[in-house]
Coordinates of C-alpha atoms in Angstrom, one line a residue:
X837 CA 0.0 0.0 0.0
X838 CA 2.8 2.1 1.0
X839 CA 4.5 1.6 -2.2
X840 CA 1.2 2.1 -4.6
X841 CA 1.1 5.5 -2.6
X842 CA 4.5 6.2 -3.0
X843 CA 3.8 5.5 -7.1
X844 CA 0.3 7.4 -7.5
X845 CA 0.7 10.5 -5.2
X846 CA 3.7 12.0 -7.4
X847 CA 0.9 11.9 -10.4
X848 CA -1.2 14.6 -9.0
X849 CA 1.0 17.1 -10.6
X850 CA 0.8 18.0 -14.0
X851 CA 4.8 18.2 -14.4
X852 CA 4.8 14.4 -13.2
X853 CA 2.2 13.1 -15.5
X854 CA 4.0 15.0 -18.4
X855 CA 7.5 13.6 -17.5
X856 CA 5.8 10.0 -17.0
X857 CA 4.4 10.4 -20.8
X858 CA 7.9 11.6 -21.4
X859 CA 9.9 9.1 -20.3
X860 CA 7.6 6.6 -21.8
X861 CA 7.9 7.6 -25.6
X862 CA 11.8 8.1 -24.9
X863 CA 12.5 4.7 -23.3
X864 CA 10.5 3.0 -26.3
X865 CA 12.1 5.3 -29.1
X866 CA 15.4 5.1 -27.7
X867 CA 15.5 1.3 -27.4
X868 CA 14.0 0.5 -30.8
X869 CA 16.6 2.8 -32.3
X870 CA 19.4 1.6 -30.3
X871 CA 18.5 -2.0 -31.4
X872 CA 19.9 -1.5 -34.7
X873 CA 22.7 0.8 -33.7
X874 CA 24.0 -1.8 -31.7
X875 CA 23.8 -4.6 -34.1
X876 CA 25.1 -2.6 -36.3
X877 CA 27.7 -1.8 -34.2
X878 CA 26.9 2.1 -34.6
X879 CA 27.1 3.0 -30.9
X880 CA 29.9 5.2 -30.7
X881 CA 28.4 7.2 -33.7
X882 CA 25.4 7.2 -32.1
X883 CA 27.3 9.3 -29.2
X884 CA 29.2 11.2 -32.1
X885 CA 25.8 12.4 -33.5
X886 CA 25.0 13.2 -29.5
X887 CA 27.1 15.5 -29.0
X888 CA 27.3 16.6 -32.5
X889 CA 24.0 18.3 -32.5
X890 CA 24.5 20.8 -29.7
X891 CA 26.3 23.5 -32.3
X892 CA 22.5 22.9 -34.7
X893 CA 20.4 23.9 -31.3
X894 CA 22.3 26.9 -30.7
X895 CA 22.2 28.2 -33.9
X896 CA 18.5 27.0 -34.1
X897 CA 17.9 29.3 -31.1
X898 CA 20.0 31.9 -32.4
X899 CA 17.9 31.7 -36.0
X900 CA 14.8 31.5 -34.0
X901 CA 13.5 28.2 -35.7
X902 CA 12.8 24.7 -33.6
X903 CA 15.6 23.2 -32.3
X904 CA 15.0 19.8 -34.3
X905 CA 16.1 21.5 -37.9
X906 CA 19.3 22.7 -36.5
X907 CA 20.2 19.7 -34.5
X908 CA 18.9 17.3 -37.2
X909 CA 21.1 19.6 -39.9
X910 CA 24.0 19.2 -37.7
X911 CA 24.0 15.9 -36.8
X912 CA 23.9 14.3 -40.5
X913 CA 26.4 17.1 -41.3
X914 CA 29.3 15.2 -38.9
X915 CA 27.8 11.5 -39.6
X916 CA 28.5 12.2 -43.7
X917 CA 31.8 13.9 -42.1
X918 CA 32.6 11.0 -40.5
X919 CA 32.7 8.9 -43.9
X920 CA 34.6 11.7 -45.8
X921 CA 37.0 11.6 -43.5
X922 CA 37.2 7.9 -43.1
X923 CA 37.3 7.6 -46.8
X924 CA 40.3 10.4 -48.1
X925 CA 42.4 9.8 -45.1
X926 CA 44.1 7.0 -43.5
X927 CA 42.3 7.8 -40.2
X928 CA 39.7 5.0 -39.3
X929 CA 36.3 5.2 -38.2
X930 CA 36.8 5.2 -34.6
X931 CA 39.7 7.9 -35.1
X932 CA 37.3 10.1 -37.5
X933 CA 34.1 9.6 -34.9
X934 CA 36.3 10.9 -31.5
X935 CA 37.7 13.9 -34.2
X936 CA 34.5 15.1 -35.4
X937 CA 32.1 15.2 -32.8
X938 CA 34.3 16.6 -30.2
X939 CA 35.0 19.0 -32.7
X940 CA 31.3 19.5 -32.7
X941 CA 31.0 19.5 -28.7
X942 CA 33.5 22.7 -28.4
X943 CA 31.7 24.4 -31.3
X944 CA 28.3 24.0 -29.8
X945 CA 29.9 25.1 -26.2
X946 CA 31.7 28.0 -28.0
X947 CA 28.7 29.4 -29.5
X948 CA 26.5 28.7 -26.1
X949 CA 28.6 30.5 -24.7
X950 CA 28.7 33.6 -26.4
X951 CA 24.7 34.0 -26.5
X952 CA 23.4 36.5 -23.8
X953 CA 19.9 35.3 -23.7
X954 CA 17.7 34.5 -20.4
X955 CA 16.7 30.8 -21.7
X956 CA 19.4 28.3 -20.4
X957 CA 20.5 26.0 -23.5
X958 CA 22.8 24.3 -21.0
X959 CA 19.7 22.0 -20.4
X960 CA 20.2 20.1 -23.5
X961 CA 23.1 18.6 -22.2
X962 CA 22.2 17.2 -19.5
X963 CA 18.1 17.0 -19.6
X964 CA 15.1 17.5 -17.0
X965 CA 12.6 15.2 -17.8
X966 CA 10.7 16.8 -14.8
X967 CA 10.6 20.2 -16.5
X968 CA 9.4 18.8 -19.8
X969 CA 6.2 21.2 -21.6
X970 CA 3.2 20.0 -23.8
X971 CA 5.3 21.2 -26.7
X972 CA 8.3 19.3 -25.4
X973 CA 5.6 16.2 -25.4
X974 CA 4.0 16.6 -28.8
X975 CA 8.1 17.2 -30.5
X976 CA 9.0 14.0 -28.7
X977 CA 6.3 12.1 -29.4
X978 CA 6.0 13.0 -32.9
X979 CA 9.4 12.2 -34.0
X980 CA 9.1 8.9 -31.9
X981 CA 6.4 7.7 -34.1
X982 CA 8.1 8.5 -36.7
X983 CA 11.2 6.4 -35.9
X984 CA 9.3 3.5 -34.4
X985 CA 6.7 3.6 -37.2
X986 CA 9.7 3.5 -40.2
X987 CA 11.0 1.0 -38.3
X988 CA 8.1 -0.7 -38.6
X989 CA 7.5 -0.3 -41.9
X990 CA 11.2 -0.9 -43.6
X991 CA 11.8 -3.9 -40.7
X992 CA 12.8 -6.5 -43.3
X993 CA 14.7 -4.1 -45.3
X994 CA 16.6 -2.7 -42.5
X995 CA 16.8 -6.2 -40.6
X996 CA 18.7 -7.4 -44.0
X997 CA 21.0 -4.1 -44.3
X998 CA 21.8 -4.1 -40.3
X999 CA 22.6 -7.6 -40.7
X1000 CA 24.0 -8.4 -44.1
X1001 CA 24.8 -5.1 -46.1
X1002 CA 26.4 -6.8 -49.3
X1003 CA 23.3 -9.3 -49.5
X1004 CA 21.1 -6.3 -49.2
X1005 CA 22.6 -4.7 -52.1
X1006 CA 22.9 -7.9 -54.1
X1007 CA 19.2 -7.7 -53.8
X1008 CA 18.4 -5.1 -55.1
X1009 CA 18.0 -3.0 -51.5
X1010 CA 19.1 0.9 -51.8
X1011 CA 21.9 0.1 -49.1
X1012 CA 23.3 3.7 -49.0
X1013 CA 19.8 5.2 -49.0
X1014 CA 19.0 3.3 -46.1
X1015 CA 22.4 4.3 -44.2
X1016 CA 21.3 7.8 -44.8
X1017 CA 17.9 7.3 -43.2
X1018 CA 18.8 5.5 -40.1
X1019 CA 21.5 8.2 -40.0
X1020 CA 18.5 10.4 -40.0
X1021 CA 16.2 8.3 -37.7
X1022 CA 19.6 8.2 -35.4
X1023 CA 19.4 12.2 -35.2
X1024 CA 15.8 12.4 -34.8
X1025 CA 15.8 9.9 -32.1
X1026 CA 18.7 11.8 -30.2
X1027 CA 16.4 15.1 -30.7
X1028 CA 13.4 13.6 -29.4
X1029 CA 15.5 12.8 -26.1
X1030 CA 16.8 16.4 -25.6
X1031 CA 14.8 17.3 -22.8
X1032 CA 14.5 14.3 -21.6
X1033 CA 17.9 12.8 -21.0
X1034 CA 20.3 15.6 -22.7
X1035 CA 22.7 15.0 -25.1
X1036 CA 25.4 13.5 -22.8
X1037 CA 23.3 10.8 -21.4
X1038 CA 21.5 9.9 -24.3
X1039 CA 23.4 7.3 -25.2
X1040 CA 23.1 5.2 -22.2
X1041 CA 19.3 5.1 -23.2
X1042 CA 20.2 4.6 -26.8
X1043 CA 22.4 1.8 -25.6
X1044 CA 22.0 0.4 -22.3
X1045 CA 18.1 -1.7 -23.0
X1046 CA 18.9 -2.9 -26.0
X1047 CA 22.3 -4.0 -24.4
X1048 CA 20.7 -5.9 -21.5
X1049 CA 18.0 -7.2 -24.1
X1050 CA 20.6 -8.6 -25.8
X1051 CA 21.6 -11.4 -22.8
X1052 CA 18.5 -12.3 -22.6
X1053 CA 17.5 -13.8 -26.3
X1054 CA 18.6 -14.3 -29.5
X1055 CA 16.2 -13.4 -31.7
X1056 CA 16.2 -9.6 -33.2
X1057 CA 12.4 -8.9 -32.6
X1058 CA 12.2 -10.4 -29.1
X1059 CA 15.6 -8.0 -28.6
X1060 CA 13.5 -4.6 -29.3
X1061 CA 10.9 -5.7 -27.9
X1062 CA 12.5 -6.5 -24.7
X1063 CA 14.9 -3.2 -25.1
X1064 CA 11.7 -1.3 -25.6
X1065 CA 10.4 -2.8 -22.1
X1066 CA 13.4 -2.2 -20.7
X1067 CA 14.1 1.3 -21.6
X1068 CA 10.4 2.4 -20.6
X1069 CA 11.6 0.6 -17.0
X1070 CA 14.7 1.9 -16.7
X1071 CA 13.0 5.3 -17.8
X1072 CA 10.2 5.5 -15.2
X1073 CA 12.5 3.9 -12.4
X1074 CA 14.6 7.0 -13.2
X1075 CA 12.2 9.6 -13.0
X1076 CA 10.6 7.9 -10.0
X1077 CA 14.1 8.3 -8.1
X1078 CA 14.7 11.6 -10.0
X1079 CA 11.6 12.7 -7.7
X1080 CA 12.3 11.1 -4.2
X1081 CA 16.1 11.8 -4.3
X1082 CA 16.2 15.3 -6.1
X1083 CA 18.4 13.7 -8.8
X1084 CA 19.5 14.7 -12.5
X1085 CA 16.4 12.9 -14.5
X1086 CA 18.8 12.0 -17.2
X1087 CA 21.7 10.6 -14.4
X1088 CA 19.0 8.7 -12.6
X1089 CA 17.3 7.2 -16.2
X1090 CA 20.9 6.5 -17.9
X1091 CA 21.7 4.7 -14.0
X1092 CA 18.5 3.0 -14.0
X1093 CA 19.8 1.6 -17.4
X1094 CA 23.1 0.6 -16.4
X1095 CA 21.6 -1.0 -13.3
X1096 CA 19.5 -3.5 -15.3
X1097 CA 22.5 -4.2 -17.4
X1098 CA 24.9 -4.9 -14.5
X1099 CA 21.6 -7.6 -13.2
X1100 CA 21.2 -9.2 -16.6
X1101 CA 25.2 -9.8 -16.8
X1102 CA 25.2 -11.0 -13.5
X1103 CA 21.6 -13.1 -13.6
X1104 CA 21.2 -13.9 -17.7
X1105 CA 19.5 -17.4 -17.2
X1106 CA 21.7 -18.3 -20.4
X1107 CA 24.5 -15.5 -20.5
X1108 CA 24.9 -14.5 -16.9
X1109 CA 28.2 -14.6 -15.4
X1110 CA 26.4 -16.6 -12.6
X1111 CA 25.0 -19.2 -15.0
X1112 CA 28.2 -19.7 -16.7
X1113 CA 30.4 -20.1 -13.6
X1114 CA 27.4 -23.1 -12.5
X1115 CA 28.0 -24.4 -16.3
X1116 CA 31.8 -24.1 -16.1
X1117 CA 31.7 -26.0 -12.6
X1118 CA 29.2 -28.7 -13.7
X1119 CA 31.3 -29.5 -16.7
X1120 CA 34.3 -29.5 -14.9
X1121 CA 32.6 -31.7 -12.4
X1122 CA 31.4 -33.8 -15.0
X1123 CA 35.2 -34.1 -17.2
X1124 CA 36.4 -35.1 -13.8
X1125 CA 33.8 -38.4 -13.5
X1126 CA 35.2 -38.9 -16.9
X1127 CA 38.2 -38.9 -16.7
X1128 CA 38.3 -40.8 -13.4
X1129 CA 36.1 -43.6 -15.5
X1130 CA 39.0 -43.7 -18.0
X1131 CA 41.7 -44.0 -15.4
X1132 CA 39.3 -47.0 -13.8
X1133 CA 38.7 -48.4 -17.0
X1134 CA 42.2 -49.3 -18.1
X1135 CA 42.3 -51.9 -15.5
X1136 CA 41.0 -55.2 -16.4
X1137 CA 37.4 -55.7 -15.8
X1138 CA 36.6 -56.3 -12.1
X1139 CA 40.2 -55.2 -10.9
X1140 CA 40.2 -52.7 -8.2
X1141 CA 42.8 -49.9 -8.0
X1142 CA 43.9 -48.1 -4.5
X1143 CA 42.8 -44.4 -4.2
X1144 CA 46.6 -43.7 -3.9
X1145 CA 47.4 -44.8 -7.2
X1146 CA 44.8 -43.5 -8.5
X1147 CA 45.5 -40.3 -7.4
X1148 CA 48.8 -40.6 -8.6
X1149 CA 47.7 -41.5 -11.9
X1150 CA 45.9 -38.5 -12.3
X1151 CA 47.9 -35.9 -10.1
X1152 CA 45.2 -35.3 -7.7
X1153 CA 45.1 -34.5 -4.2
X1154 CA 43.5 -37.4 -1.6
X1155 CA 40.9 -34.8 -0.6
X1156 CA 39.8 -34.8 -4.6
X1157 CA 40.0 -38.3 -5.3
X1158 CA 38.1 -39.0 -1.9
X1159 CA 35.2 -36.3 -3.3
X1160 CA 35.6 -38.0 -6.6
X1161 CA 35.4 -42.1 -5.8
X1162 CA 32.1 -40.6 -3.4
X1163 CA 30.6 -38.9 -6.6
X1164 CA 30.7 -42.5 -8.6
X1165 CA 29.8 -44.2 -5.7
X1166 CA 26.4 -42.1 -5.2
X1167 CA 26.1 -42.2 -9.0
X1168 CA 26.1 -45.9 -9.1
X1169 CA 29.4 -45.8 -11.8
X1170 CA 32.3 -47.4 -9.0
X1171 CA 31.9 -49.7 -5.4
X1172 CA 34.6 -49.3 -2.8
X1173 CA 36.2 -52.8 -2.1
X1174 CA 38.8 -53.7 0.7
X1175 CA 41.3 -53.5 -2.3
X1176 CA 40.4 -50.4 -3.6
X1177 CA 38.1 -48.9 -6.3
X1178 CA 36.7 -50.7 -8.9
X1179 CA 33.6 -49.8 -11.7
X1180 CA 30.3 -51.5 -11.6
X1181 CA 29.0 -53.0 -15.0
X1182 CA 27.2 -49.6 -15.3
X1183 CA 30.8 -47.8 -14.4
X1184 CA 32.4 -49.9 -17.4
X1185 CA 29.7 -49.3 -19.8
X1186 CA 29.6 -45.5 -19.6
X1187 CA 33.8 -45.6 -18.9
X1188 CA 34.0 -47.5 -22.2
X1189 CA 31.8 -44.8 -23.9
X1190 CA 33.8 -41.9 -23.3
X1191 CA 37.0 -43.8 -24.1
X1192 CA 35.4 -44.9 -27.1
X1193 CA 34.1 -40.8 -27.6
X1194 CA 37.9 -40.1 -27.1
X1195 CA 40.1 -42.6 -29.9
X1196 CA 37.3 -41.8 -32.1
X1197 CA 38.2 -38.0 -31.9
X1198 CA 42.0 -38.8 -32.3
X1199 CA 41.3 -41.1 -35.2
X1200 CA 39.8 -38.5 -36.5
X1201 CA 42.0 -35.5 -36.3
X1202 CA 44.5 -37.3 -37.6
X1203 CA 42.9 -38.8 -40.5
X1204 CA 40.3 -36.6 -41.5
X1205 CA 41.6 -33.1 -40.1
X1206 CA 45.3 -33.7 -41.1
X1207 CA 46.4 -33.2 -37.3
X1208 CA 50.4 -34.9 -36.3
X1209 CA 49.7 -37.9 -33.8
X1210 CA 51.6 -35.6 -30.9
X1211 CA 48.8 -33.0 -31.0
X1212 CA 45.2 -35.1 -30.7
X1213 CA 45.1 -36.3 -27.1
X1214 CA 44.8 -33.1 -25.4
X1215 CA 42.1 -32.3 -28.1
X1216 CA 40.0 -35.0 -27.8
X1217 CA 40.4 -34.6 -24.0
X1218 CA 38.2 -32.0 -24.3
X1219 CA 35.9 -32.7 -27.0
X1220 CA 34.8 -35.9 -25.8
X1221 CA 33.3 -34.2 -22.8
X1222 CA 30.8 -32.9 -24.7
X1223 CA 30.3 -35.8 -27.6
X1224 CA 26.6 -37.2 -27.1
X1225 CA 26.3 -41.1 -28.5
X1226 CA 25.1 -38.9 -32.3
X1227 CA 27.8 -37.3 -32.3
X1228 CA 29.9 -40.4 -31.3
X1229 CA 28.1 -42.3 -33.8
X1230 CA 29.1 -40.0 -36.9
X1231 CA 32.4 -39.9 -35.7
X1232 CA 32.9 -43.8 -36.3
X1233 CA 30.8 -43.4 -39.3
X1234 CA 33.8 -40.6 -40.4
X1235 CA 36.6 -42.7 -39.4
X1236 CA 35.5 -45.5 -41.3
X1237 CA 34.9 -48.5 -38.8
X1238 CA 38.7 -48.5 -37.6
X1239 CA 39.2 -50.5 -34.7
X1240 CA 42.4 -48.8 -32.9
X1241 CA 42.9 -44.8 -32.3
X1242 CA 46.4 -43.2 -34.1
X1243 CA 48.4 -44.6 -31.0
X1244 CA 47.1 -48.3 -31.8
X1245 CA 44.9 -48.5 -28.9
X1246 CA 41.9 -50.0 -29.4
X1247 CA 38.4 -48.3 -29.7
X1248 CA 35.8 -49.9 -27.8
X1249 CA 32.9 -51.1 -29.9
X1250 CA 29.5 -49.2 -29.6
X1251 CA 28.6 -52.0 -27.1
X1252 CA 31.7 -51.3 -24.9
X1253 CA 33.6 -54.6 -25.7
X1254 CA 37.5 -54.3 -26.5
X1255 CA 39.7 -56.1 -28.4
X1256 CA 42.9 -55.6 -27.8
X1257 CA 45.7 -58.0 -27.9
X1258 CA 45.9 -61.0 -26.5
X1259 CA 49.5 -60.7 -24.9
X1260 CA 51.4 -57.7 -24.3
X1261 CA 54.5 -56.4 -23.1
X1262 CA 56.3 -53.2 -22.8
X1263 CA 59.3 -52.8 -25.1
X1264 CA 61.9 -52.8 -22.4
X1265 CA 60.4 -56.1 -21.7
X1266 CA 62.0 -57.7 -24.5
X1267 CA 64.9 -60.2 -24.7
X1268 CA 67.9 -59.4 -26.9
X1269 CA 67.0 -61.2 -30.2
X1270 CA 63.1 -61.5 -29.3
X1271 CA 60.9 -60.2 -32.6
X1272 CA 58.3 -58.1 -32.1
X1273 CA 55.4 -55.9 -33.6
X1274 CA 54.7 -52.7 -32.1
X1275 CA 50.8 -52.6 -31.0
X1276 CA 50.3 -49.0 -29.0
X1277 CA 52.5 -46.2 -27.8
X1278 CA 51.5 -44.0 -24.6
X1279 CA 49.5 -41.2 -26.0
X1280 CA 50.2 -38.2 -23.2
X1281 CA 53.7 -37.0 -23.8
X1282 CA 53.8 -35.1 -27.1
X1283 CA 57.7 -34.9 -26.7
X1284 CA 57.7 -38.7 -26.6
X1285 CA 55.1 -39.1 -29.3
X1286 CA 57.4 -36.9 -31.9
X1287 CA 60.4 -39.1 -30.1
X1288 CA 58.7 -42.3 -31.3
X1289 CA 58.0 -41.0 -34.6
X1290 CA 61.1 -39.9 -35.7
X1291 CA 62.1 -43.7 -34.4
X1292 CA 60.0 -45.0 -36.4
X1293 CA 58.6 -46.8 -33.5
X1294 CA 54.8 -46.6 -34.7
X1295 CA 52.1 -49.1 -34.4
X1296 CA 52.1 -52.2 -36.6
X1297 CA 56.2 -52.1 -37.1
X1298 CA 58.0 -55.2 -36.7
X1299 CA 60.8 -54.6 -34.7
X1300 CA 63.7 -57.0 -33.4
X1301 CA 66.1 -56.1 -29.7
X1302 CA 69.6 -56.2 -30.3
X1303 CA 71.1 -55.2 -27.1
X1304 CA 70.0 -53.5 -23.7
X1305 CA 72.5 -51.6 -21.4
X1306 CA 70.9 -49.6 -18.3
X1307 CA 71.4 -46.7 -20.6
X1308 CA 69.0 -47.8 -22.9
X1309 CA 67.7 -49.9 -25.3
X1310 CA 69.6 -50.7 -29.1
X1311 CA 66.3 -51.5 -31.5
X1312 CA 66.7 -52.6 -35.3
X1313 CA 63.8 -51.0 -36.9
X1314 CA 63.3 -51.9 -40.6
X1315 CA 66.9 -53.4 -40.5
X1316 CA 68.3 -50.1 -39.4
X1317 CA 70.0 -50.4 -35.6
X1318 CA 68.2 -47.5 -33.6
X1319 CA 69.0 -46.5 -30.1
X1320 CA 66.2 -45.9 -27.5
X1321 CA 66.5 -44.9 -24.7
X1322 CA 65.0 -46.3 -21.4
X1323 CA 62.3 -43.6 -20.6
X1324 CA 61.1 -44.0 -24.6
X1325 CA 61.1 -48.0 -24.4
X1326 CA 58.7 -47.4 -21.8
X1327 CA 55.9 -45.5 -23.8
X1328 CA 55.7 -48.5 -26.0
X1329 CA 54.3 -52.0 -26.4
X1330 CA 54.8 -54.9 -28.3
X1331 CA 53.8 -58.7 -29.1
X1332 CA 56.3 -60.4 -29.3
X1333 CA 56.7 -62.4 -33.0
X1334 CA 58.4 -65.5 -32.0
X1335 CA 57.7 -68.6 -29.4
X1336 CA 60.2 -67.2 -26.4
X1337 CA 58.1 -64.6 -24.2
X1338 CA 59.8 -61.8 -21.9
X1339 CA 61.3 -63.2 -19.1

């Protein structure tokens, strides 16, 4: 009740229900108009032409003819400045905007200042929304409707020239005509705001709703109309305040504006910085279980590992692997045994998925997007976060039903069986004289990865030990003796060729 009152007794004047009206048509013309200036990334000449028409309004007065010829003459005078300058000098547009208008600004102030007069044109910088007249009204209104209504009107011609400028043209669309007129409808928008908000401030109404419109959809017409919303708010908020707290109209609007941004960037359902730390910490989350499946996963079915090495595996602290094993646990994917850690069916189904999500990716990077062997795994680290079974599923398609990723591991079928090899041993395992075929290497260490390829240690290559010293390791690959040393040998396995077996 207290509140209604507080809204309805400031009405009784006649000064409040004219700057109500007021702010209305400017919050609405502003934001429609400041739609397009922002997707056509026109707001700083929408603050050029701002300031630019304060030298038009003091001629006007001086002239004695409305305000809105000068200001309109003036402001399309340093927007068709701004091109000629862009276009015969080497300056660019941002360089020819901060020229021009403030050029503009000091001619305006220069002339202001030299007029002895009793009315005040120091107003139109600055606004008083409170202090707006019926003629104030009917100027505002009128050139709002006629913004909003060629809007209207020209909406898929403008949507297509704001948008795509060199299909408009190939179309047939008079593209520098319409640059012209929403240079125009940019002026007369300004001019309409003059008493409202001033020529400083304007832009933060021009801007500010469209702005916070902006991170809250994605489609064009649901952005002016929610910037139209939003700037009558932030308008009528403003006066409100402007009221109570004996406030600049035009500060307490353009705040008002700012405010609602600073909520929408913070509260966005889909943009907010709030939302995307939550998504950022639920995939992270998420990539964790993951990659904690994978680590489990590598182990034979039903084998447990200790939290300890598991930690160690993956460089984690005990406090995170504790938090982690819990999270599987409660999600059904892992059981605690007296020997450790091991997945449940369920566990090894989805583990085998995202393994399968990740050789997939490096199979294809390789083959299909050209990428060196050394360079996939941290790339399909990522990417298989977010790889639903679709995605997964054209992957294999792409890849062509290969059954091991670049590094010869192998990709688990769509069912989550493996087939790897039936023995296996690690290179350093190897007898001097034993055969071999190389089956995998380890897939983390680029260093190692470009290591084994220069080598030519690479899956599928028959391979034969000559010698081993503590040093390392002396390899004949393709007939050509090759020394490896001990940490390589260890990034790569082999089945052997021959009866004998590592010892």
């Amino acid at each position: 009740m207290t509140l209604l009152r507080s809204l309805v007794e400031p009405l009784q004047y006649t000064f409040m229900q004219q700057a109500l009206v007021g702010a209305i048509l400017v919050g609405v013309t502003c934001a429609v108009m400041g739609s397009f200036l922002l997707v056509k990334r026109w707001a700083l000449l929408g603050d050029a032409i701002s300031h630019a028409v304060l030298p038009g309004v003091a001629v006007a007065f001086l002239l004695g003819v409305p305000f809105v010829v000068g200001a309109l003459v003036t402001g399309l005078l340093t927007a068709l400045g701004i091109g000629f300058v862009e276009r015969h000098t080497r300056l660019k547009q941002d360089a020819a905007m901060g020229l021009l208008f403030v050029s503009a600004f000091a001619l305006g102030l220069a002339i202001i200042s030299r007029i002895r007069s009793p009315v005040d044109l120091f107003h139109v910088l600055f606004g008083n929304v409170l202090a707006v007249s019926r003629g104030d009204l009917l100027l505002t209104g009128s050139a709002g409707l006629v913004v909003v209504l060629t809007i209207v009107v020209l909406f898929k011609e403008l949507l297509l020239w704001a948008f795509d400028p060199t299909m408009a043209e190939s179309v047939g669309l008079p593209v520098r005509a319409l640059h012209y007129l929403m240079l125009l409808l940019t002026s007369l928008t300004i001019v309409a705001s003059l008493q409202a908000v001033g020529i400083v401030l304007v832009i933060a109404m021009l801007i500010a709703p469209p702005a916070t419109a902006l991170l809250l959809t994605d489609r064009f017409h649901r952005l002016i109309v929610l910037a139209a919303g939003i700037g009558v708010g932030a308008a009528v908020v403003g006066l409100f305040l402007s009221y109570y707290l004996d406030v600049a109209s035009g500060a307490a609007m353009a705040l008002v504006g700012t405010l609602a941004f600073g909520l929408a960037l913070g509260f966005s359902p889909r943009r907010g910085l709030v939302a995307r730390a939550l998504r950022r910490r639920r995939a992270s989350v998420e990539a964790r279980v993951d990659d904690y499946l994978k680590a489990l996963f590598a182990q034979p079915a039903g084998h447990a590992t200790l939290p300890e090495v598991l930690g160690n595996r993956l460089s984690e602290p005990a406090p995170t692997v504790r938090a982690t094993v819990r999270r599987l646990v409660d999600l059904g994917l892992a059981e605690v045994t007296p020997h450790g850690v091991r997945l449940t069916a369920r566990g090894r189904r989805q583990a085998a998925e995202v393994v399968r999500a990740h050789r997939l990716w490096e199979r294809f990077l390789v083959d299909r997007a050209g990428l060196p062997w050394e360079e996939v795994h941290a790339a399909a680290d990522r990417m298989e976060h977010g790889s639903t079974p679709d995605v997964t599923q054209e992957l294999a398609r792409a890849v062509g039903g290969l059954a091991v990723d670049p590094h010869g591991a192998p990709i688990p079928t769509e069912e989550g069986a493996v087939a790897g090899p039936e023995e296996e041993y690690l290179l350093s395992e190897l007898q001097p004289g034993q055969g071999a075929v190389v089956t995998r290497v380890e897939d983390e260490d680029p260093e190692t990865l470009r290591a084994l390829s220069a080598l030519g240690l690479v899956p599928g290559r028959a391979i034969r030990l000559l010698a081993a010293t503590r040093e390392g390791l002396t390899v004949a690959v393709d007939g050509v003796e090759t020394a490896v040393a001990r940490r390589i040998a260890r990034s790569v396995f082999v089945t052997p060729t021959g009866e004998s077996r590592p010892t």
